[in-house]
């Protein structure tokens, strides 16, 4: 059995000694007050072993990491029909870019930019009886953890400052790519992004992407083909306009969020989650990106 703890300890020491820990997201007021000294790493192997260090059990707002989970739920409900409304190409632009959406007639480049995630949210709102409650229960189910919840203060903070998100949603609506009212879709979207989880819980949530579509409870949520496609999207689109850099430096499918979390995985092997609220210029966790690059370099474990 491999013991990852000494490697995590080395990476943690190296990262915490850095003077520049990035800049905490300030455009969502509730995120601006998070202490950027927080840093945690958690690793879970597919065969059930866990390794962790630092603030891995401290909850934080997962933000755009939630887009992978909403896409998973939508895929399990409607399958490839999603592809009629959202493309699967890297955007090469910031996550809240509007120009491309207009040029491409209201079809978002991929499900992980904000506009794409709004279309996924619209699909869920149309098909779930109690959308927010049902989505939260889905996240609780795949993690086998009923303590996970929305942070209502973060959701409200996003609602009152999300002007570009309102613009994107109205643009989608103008092209006929939202079935529901803009306010209803955005209420779901803001709550989805406000979910609070720990590194440990996120490693559990992403277990199914390393385990052929089966979650920790051994329930099948996705086919192997669907898992392959979502992992491919994480590799090519999971880090916005820094996706190529992450693939080049780290070599794992993954997803980041402006709350400072990053989840990455090696299919059939492990899931690793980092959290450090300070972001780099591309909106990805500065220490998290470094930690994951060091991890795959030291272990030689990546998809390449």
CSV table of C-alpha atoms in Angstrom, one decimal:
chain,number,residue,atom,x,y,z
A,1,UNK,CA,0.0,0.0,0.0
A,2,UNK,CA,1.3,3.5,-0.9
A,3,UNK,CA,1.6,6.0,1.9
A,4,UNK,CA,0.9,9.5,0.6
A,5,UNK,CA,1.1,11.2,4.0
A,6,UNK,CA,4.9,12.1,3.9
A,7,UNK,CA,4.4,13.6,0.4
A,8,UNK,CA,1.4,15.7,1.6
A,9,UNK,CA,3.4,16.9,4.5
A,10,UNK,CA,6.2,18.1,2.2
A,11,UNK,CA,3.8,19.8,-0.1
A,12,UNK,CA,2.0,21.5,2.8
A,13,UNK,CA,5.2,22.8,4.3
A,14,UNK,CA,6.4,24.1,0.9
A,15,UNK,CA,3.1,25.9,0.2
A,16,UNK,CA,2.6,27.4,3.6
A,17,UNK,CA,6.1,29.0,3.5
A,18,UNK,CA,5.2,31.0,0.4
A,19,UNK,CA,4.8,34.7,1.1
A,20,UNK,CA,2.4,35.3,-1.8
A,21,UNK,CA,-0.7,33.2,-1.1
A,22,UNK,CA,-2.8,35.0,-3.8
A,23,UNK,CA,-5.8,37.3,-3.4
A,24,UNK,CA,-9.2,36.3,-1.9
A,25,UNK,CA,-12.2,36.8,-4.3
A,26,UNK,CA,-13.7,40.1,-3.4
A,27,UNK,CA,-16.6,40.4,-6.0
A,28,UNK,CA,-18.7,38.2,-3.8
A,29,UNK,CA,-18.6,40.0,-0.4
A,30,UNK,CA,-19.1,36.8,1.7
A,31,UNK,CA,-16.0,35.3,0.1
A,32,UNK,CA,-13.9,38.4,0.7
A,33,UNK,CA,-13.9,37.9,4.5
A,34,UNK,CA,-12.4,34.4,4.4
A,35,UNK,CA,-8.9,34.1,5.9
A,36,UNK,CA,-6.4,33.3,3.1
A,37,UNK,CA,-4.1,31.6,5.6
A,38,UNK,CA,-6.4,28.6,5.4
A,39,UNK,CA,-4.9,25.6,3.5
A,40,UNK,CA,-5.9,22.0,3.5
A,41,UNK,CA,-5.3,18.9,1.4
A,42,UNK,CA,-7.2,15.6,1.4
A,43,UNK,CA,-6.6,12.5,-0.6
A,44,UNK,CA,-8.9,9.5,-0.9
A,45,UNK,CA,-7.9,6.3,-2.8
A,46,UNK,CA,-10.5,4.3,-4.7
A,47,UNK,CA,-9.7,1.3,-2.4
A,48,UNK,CA,-10.7,3.4,0.7
A,49,UNK,CA,-7.6,4.9,2.2
A,50,UNK,CA,-7.4,8.5,3.3
A,51,UNK,CA,-4.6,11.0,3.8
A,52,UNK,CA,-4.9,14.6,4.9
A,53,UNK,CA,-3.2,17.6,6.3
A,54,UNK,CA,-4.1,21.2,7.4
A,55,UNK,CA,-7.6,22.6,7.2
A,56,UNK,CA,-9.1,19.7,5.3
A,57,UNK,CA,-12.1,19.5,7.5
A,58,UNK,CA,-13.0,23.2,7.5
A,59,UNK,CA,-16.1,23.9,5.3
A,60,UNK,CA,-15.9,26.5,2.5
A,61,UNK,CA,-18.0,27.6,-0.4
A,62,UNK,CA,-17.4,25.2,-3.3
A,63,UNK,CA,-18.6,27.7,-6.0
A,64,UNK,CA,-17.9,26.4,-9.5
A,65,UNK,CA,-16.9,23.0,-8.4
A,66,UNK,CA,-20.6,22.5,-8.0
A,67,UNK,CA,-21.0,22.7,-11.8
A,68,UNK,CA,-19.5,19.2,-12.1
A,69,UNK,CA,-22.2,17.9,-9.7
A,70,UNK,CA,-25.1,19.7,-11.4
A,71,UNK,CA,-23.8,18.4,-14.8
A,72,UNK,CA,-23.7,14.9,-13.4
A,73,UNK,CA,-27.3,15.1,-12.1
A,74,UNK,CA,-28.5,16.5,-15.4
A,75,UNK,CA,-26.6,13.9,-17.4
A,76,UNK,CA,-28.2,11.1,-15.3
A,77,UNK,CA,-31.7,12.7,-16.2
A,78,UNK,CA,-31.4,13.6,-19.9
A,79,UNK,CA,-28.1,12.1,-21.2
A,80,UNK,CA,-26.7,13.4,-24.4
A,81,UNK,CA,-29.7,15.8,-25.0
A,82,UNK,CA,-27.6,18.3,-23.0
A,83,UNK,CA,-25.3,18.6,-26.1
A,84,UNK,CA,-28.1,20.3,-28.0
A,85,UNK,CA,-27.9,23.3,-25.6
A,86,UNK,CA,-24.3,23.4,-24.4
A,87,UNK,CA,-21.1,22.7,-26.3
A,88,UNK,CA,-18.0,20.9,-25.0
A,89,UNK,CA,-15.2,23.2,-26.2
A,90,UNK,CA,-12.7,25.1,-24.0
A,91,UNK,CA,-13.6,28.8,-23.9
A,92,UNK,CA,-10.2,30.3,-23.6
A,93,UNK,CA,-12.0,33.2,-21.9
A,94,UNK,CA,-12.9,34.2,-18.3
A,95,UNK,CA,-15.8,32.2,-16.7
A,96,UNK,CA,-18.2,35.2,-17.0
A,97,UNK,CA,-17.4,36.1,-20.6
A,98,UNK,CA,-20.5,37.4,-22.5
A,99,UNK,CA,-19.2,38.2,-26.0
A,100,UNK,CA,-18.8,34.6,-27.0
A,101,UNK,CA,-22.3,33.8,-25.9
A,102,UNK,CA,-23.8,36.4,-28.3
A,103,UNK,CA,-21.5,35.5,-31.2
A,104,UNK,CA,-22.4,31.8,-30.8
A,105,UNK,CA,-26.2,32.4,-30.7
A,106,UNK,CA,-26.8,31.6,-27.1
A,107,UNK,CA,-25.0,28.2,-27.0
A,108,UNK,CA,-22.4,28.3,-24.2
A,109,UNK,CA,-19.0,26.9,-25.0
A,110,UNK,CA,-19.1,24.3,-22.2
A,111,UNK,CA,-21.0,23.5,-19.0
A,112,UNK,CA,-18.4,24.9,-16.7
A,113,UNK,CA,-18.4,28.6,-17.7
A,114,UNK,CA,-21.2,30.4,-15.9
A,115,UNK,CA,-23.6,30.6,-18.9
A,116,UNK,CA,-23.2,26.8,-19.5
A,117,UNK,CA,-23.9,26.1,-15.9
A,118,UNK,CA,-27.0,28.2,-16.1
A,119,UNK,CA,-28.3,26.1,-18.9
A,120,UNK,CA,-27.6,23.0,-16.8
A,121,UNK,CA,-29.5,24.7,-13.9
A,122,UNK,CA,-32.4,25.3,-16.2
A,123,UNK,CA,-32.5,21.6,-17.2
A,124,UNK,CA,-32.6,20.7,-13.5
A,125,UNK,CA,-35.3,23.3,-12.6
A,126,UNK,CA,-37.5,21.9,-15.4
A,127,UNK,CA,-37.1,18.3,-14.3
A,128,UNK,CA,-36.9,18.3,-10.5
A,129,UNK,CA,-40.0,18.6,-8.3
A,130,UNK,CA,-38.1,20.6,-5.6
A,131,UNK,CA,-34.9,21.7,-7.5
A,132,UNK,CA,-32.8,23.1,-4.7
A,133,UNK,CA,-33.8,20.5,-2.2
A,134,UNK,CA,-33.4,17.7,-4.7
A,135,UNK,CA,-30.0,18.8,-5.8
A,136,UNK,CA,-28.7,19.2,-2.2
A,137,UNK,CA,-30.0,15.7,-1.4
A,138,UNK,CA,-28.2,14.4,-4.5
A,139,UNK,CA,-24.9,15.9,-3.2
A,140,UNK,CA,-25.6,14.4,0.3
A,141,UNK,CA,-26.4,11.0,-1.2
A,142,UNK,CA,-23.2,10.7,-3.3
A,143,UNK,CA,-21.1,11.8,-0.3
A,144,UNK,CA,-23.1,9.8,2.2
A,145,UNK,CA,-23.2,12.9,4.4
A,146,UNK,CA,-26.4,14.7,5.4
A,147,UNK,CA,-24.5,17.5,7.1
A,148,UNK,CA,-23.8,19.3,3.8
A,149,UNK,CA,-25.9,22.5,3.3
A,150,UNK,CA,-26.3,25.7,1.4
A,151,UNK,CA,-24.8,28.8,2.9
A,152,UNK,CA,-27.7,31.2,2.5
A,153,UNK,CA,-25.5,34.3,3.2
A,154,UNK,CA,-23.3,33.4,0.3
A,155,UNK,CA,-26.3,32.7,-2.0
A,156,UNK,CA,-27.7,36.1,-1.0
A,157,UNK,CA,-24.4,37.8,-1.5
A,158,UNK,CA,-24.2,36.3,-5.0
A,159,UNK,CA,-27.7,37.4,-5.8
A,160,UNK,CA,-27.2,41.1,-4.9
A,161,UNK,CA,-23.9,41.4,-6.7
A,162,UNK,CA,-24.4,39.0,-9.7
A,163,UNK,CA,-25.0,41.6,-12.4
A,164,UNK,CA,-23.0,39.7,-15.1
A,165,UNK,CA,-24.8,36.5,-14.3
A,166,UNK,CA,-28.2,38.3,-14.7
A,167,UNK,CA,-26.9,39.7,-18.0
A,168,UNK,CA,-25.8,36.2,-19.2
A,169,UNK,CA,-29.1,34.6,-18.1
A,170,UNK,CA,-31.1,37.2,-20.0
A,171,UNK,CA,-28.9,36.7,-23.0
A,172,UNK,CA,-29.6,33.0,-22.9
A,173,UNK,CA,-33.3,33.7,-22.5
A,174,UNK,CA,-33.2,36.0,-25.5
A,175,UNK,CA,-31.8,33.1,-27.6
A,176,UNK,CA,-34.4,30.7,-26.3
A,177,UNK,CA,-31.9,28.6,-24.3
A,178,UNK,CA,-33.6,29.0,-21.0
A,179,UNK,CA,-37.0,27.4,-20.5
A,180,UNK,CA,-37.7,28.9,-17.1
A,181,UNK,CA,-37.8,32.4,-15.7
A,182,UNK,CA,-34.4,34.0,-15.3
A,183,UNK,CA,-34.9,34.7,-11.6
A,184,UNK,CA,-35.9,31.1,-10.9
A,185,UNK,CA,-32.9,29.7,-12.7
A,186,UNK,CA,-30.5,32.1,-11.0
A,187,UNK,CA,-31.9,31.4,-7.6
A,188,UNK,CA,-31.1,27.7,-8.1
A,189,UNK,CA,-27.7,28.6,-9.6
A,190,UNK,CA,-26.7,30.9,-6.7
A,191,UNK,CA,-27.7,28.3,-4.2
A,192,UNK,CA,-25.9,25.5,-6.1
A,193,UNK,CA,-22.6,27.6,-6.0
A,194,UNK,CA,-23.1,28.4,-2.3
A,195,UNK,CA,-22.9,24.8,-1.1
A,196,UNK,CA,-20.4,24.5,1.7
A,197,UNK,CA,-18.2,21.4,1.9
A,198,UNK,CA,-14.8,20.4,3.3
A,199,UNK,CA,-11.9,18.9,1.3
A,200,UNK,CA,-12.8,15.6,2.8
A,201,UNK,CA,-16.4,15.8,1.6
A,202,UNK,CA,-15.4,16.9,-1.9
A,203,UNK,CA,-13.1,13.9,-2.2
A,204,UNK,CA,-16.1,11.8,-1.4
A,205,UNK,CA,-18.4,13.6,-3.8
A,206,UNK,CA,-15.9,13.1,-6.7
A,207,UNK,CA,-15.3,9.5,-5.9
A,208,UNK,CA,-17.8,8.4,-8.6
A,209,UNK,CA,-15.6,10.0,-11.3
A,210,UNK,CA,-12.7,7.8,-10.3
A,211,UNK,CA,-14.9,4.7,-9.7
A,212,UNK,CA,-16.7,4.1,-13.0
A,213,UNK,CA,-19.8,6.1,-12.0
A,214,UNK,CA,-20.4,4.5,-8.7
A,215,UNK,CA,-20.5,6.7,-5.6
A,216,UNK,CA,-19.2,5.7,-2.1
A,217,UNK,CA,-22.5,4.0,-1.4
A,218,UNK,CA,-21.9,1.8,-4.5
A,219,UNK,CA,-24.8,3.3,-6.3
A,220,UNK,CA,-24.4,3.7,-10.1
A,221,UNK,CA,-25.1,7.3,-11.1
A,222,UNK,CA,-23.4,7.5,-14.5
A,223,UNK,CA,-22.4,5.0,-17.2
A,224,UNK,CA,-18.6,4.5,-17.8
A,225,UNK,CA,-19.0,6.4,-21.1
A,226,UNK,CA,-20.6,9.4,-19.3
A,227,UNK,CA,-17.9,9.4,-16.7
A,228,UNK,CA,-15.3,9.4,-19.4
A,229,UNK,CA,-16.9,12.4,-21.0
A,230,UNK,CA,-17.2,14.4,-17.8
A,231,UNK,CA,-13.6,13.7,-16.9
A,232,UNK,CA,-12.6,14.8,-20.3
A,233,UNK,CA,-14.5,18.1,-19.8
A,234,UNK,CA,-12.8,18.6,-16.5
A,235,UNK,CA,-9.4,18.1,-18.1
A,236,UNK,CA,-10.1,20.5,-21.0
A,237,UNK,CA,-12.5,23.1,-19.4
A,238,UNK,CA,-12.2,22.7,-15.6
A,239,UNK,CA,-10.0,25.8,-15.1
A,240,UNK,CA,-11.4,28.3,-17.5
A,241,UNK,CA,-8.7,30.1,-19.4
A,242,UNK,CA,-6.0,28.3,-17.3
A,243,UNK,CA,-7.2,24.8,-18.3
A,244,UNK,CA,-4.3,24.2,-20.7
A,245,UNK,CA,-1.8,25.2,-18.0
A,246,UNK,CA,-3.4,22.8,-15.4
A,247,UNK,CA,-3.4,19.9,-17.9
A,248,UNK,CA,0.2,20.7,-18.8
A,249,UNK,CA,1.5,21.1,-15.2
A,250,UNK,CA,-0.7,18.7,-13.3
A,251,UNK,CA,-2.1,16.2,-15.8
A,252,UNK,CA,-5.3,15.3,-14.1
A,253,UNK,CA,-9.0,16.0,-14.7
A,254,UNK,CA,-10.1,18.6,-12.2
A,255,UNK,CA,-12.3,21.5,-11.3
A,256,UNK,CA,-11.7,24.7,-9.4
A,257,UNK,CA,-13.9,27.3,-7.7
A,258,UNK,CA,-13.4,30.9,-6.7
A,259,UNK,CA,-13.9,29.8,-3.0
A,260,UNK,CA,-10.3,28.5,-3.3
A,261,UNK,CA,-11.1,24.8,-3.7
A,262,UNK,CA,-9.7,22.4,-6.4
A,263,UNK,CA,-10.6,18.8,-6.9
A,264,UNK,CA,-8.6,16.5,-9.2
A,265,UNK,CA,-8.6,12.8,-9.7
A,266,UNK,CA,-6.8,9.9,-11.4
A,267,UNK,CA,-9.5,7.4,-12.7
A,268,UNK,CA,-9.4,4.0,-10.8
A,269,UNK,CA,-6.9,5.4,-8.4
A,270,UNK,CA,-7.5,8.5,-6.2
A,271,UNK,CA,-9.2,11.8,-5.7
A,272,UNK,CA,-7.3,14.8,-4.2
A,273,UNK,CA,-8.8,18.0,-3.0
A,274,UNK,CA,-7.1,21.2,-1.9
A,275,UNK,CA,-8.4,24.4,-0.4
A,276,UNK,CA,-6.6,27.7,-0.1
A,277,UNK,CA,-8.8,30.9,-0.6
A,278,UNK,CA,-6.1,33.1,-2.2
A,279,UNK,CA,-6.5,33.1,-6.0
A,280,UNK,CA,-4.1,33.7,-8.8
A,281,UNK,CA,-4.9,36.1,-11.7
A,282,UNK,CA,-7.0,33.5,-13.4
A,283,UNK,CA,-9.3,32.9,-10.4
A,284,UNK,CA,-7.8,29.6,-9.4
A,285,UNK,CA,-6.3,28.8,-6.0
A,286,UNK,CA,-2.6,29.8,-6.0
A,287,UNK,CA,-1.5,27.4,-3.4
A,288,UNK,CA,-3.8,24.7,-4.7
A,289,UNK,CA,-2.4,24.8,-8.2
A,290,UNK,CA,1.2,24.6,-6.8
A,291,UNK,CA,0.3,21.8,-4.5
A,292,UNK,CA,-1.2,19.7,-7.2
A,293,UNK,CA,1.7,20.3,-9.6
A,294,UNK,CA,4.1,19.2,-6.9
A,295,UNK,CA,2.0,16.2,-6.1
A,296,UNK,CA,1.9,14.7,-9.6
A,297,UNK,CA,5.6,15.6,-10.1
A,298,UNK,CA,6.7,13.9,-6.9
A,299,UNK,CA,4.4,10.8,-7.3
A,300,UNK,CA,4.6,10.5,-11.1
A,301,UNK,CA,0.8,9.9,-11.0
A,302,UNK,CA,-1.1,11.5,-13.8
A,303,UNK,CA,-3.0,10.5,-16.9
A,304,UNK,CA,0.0,11.2,-19.1
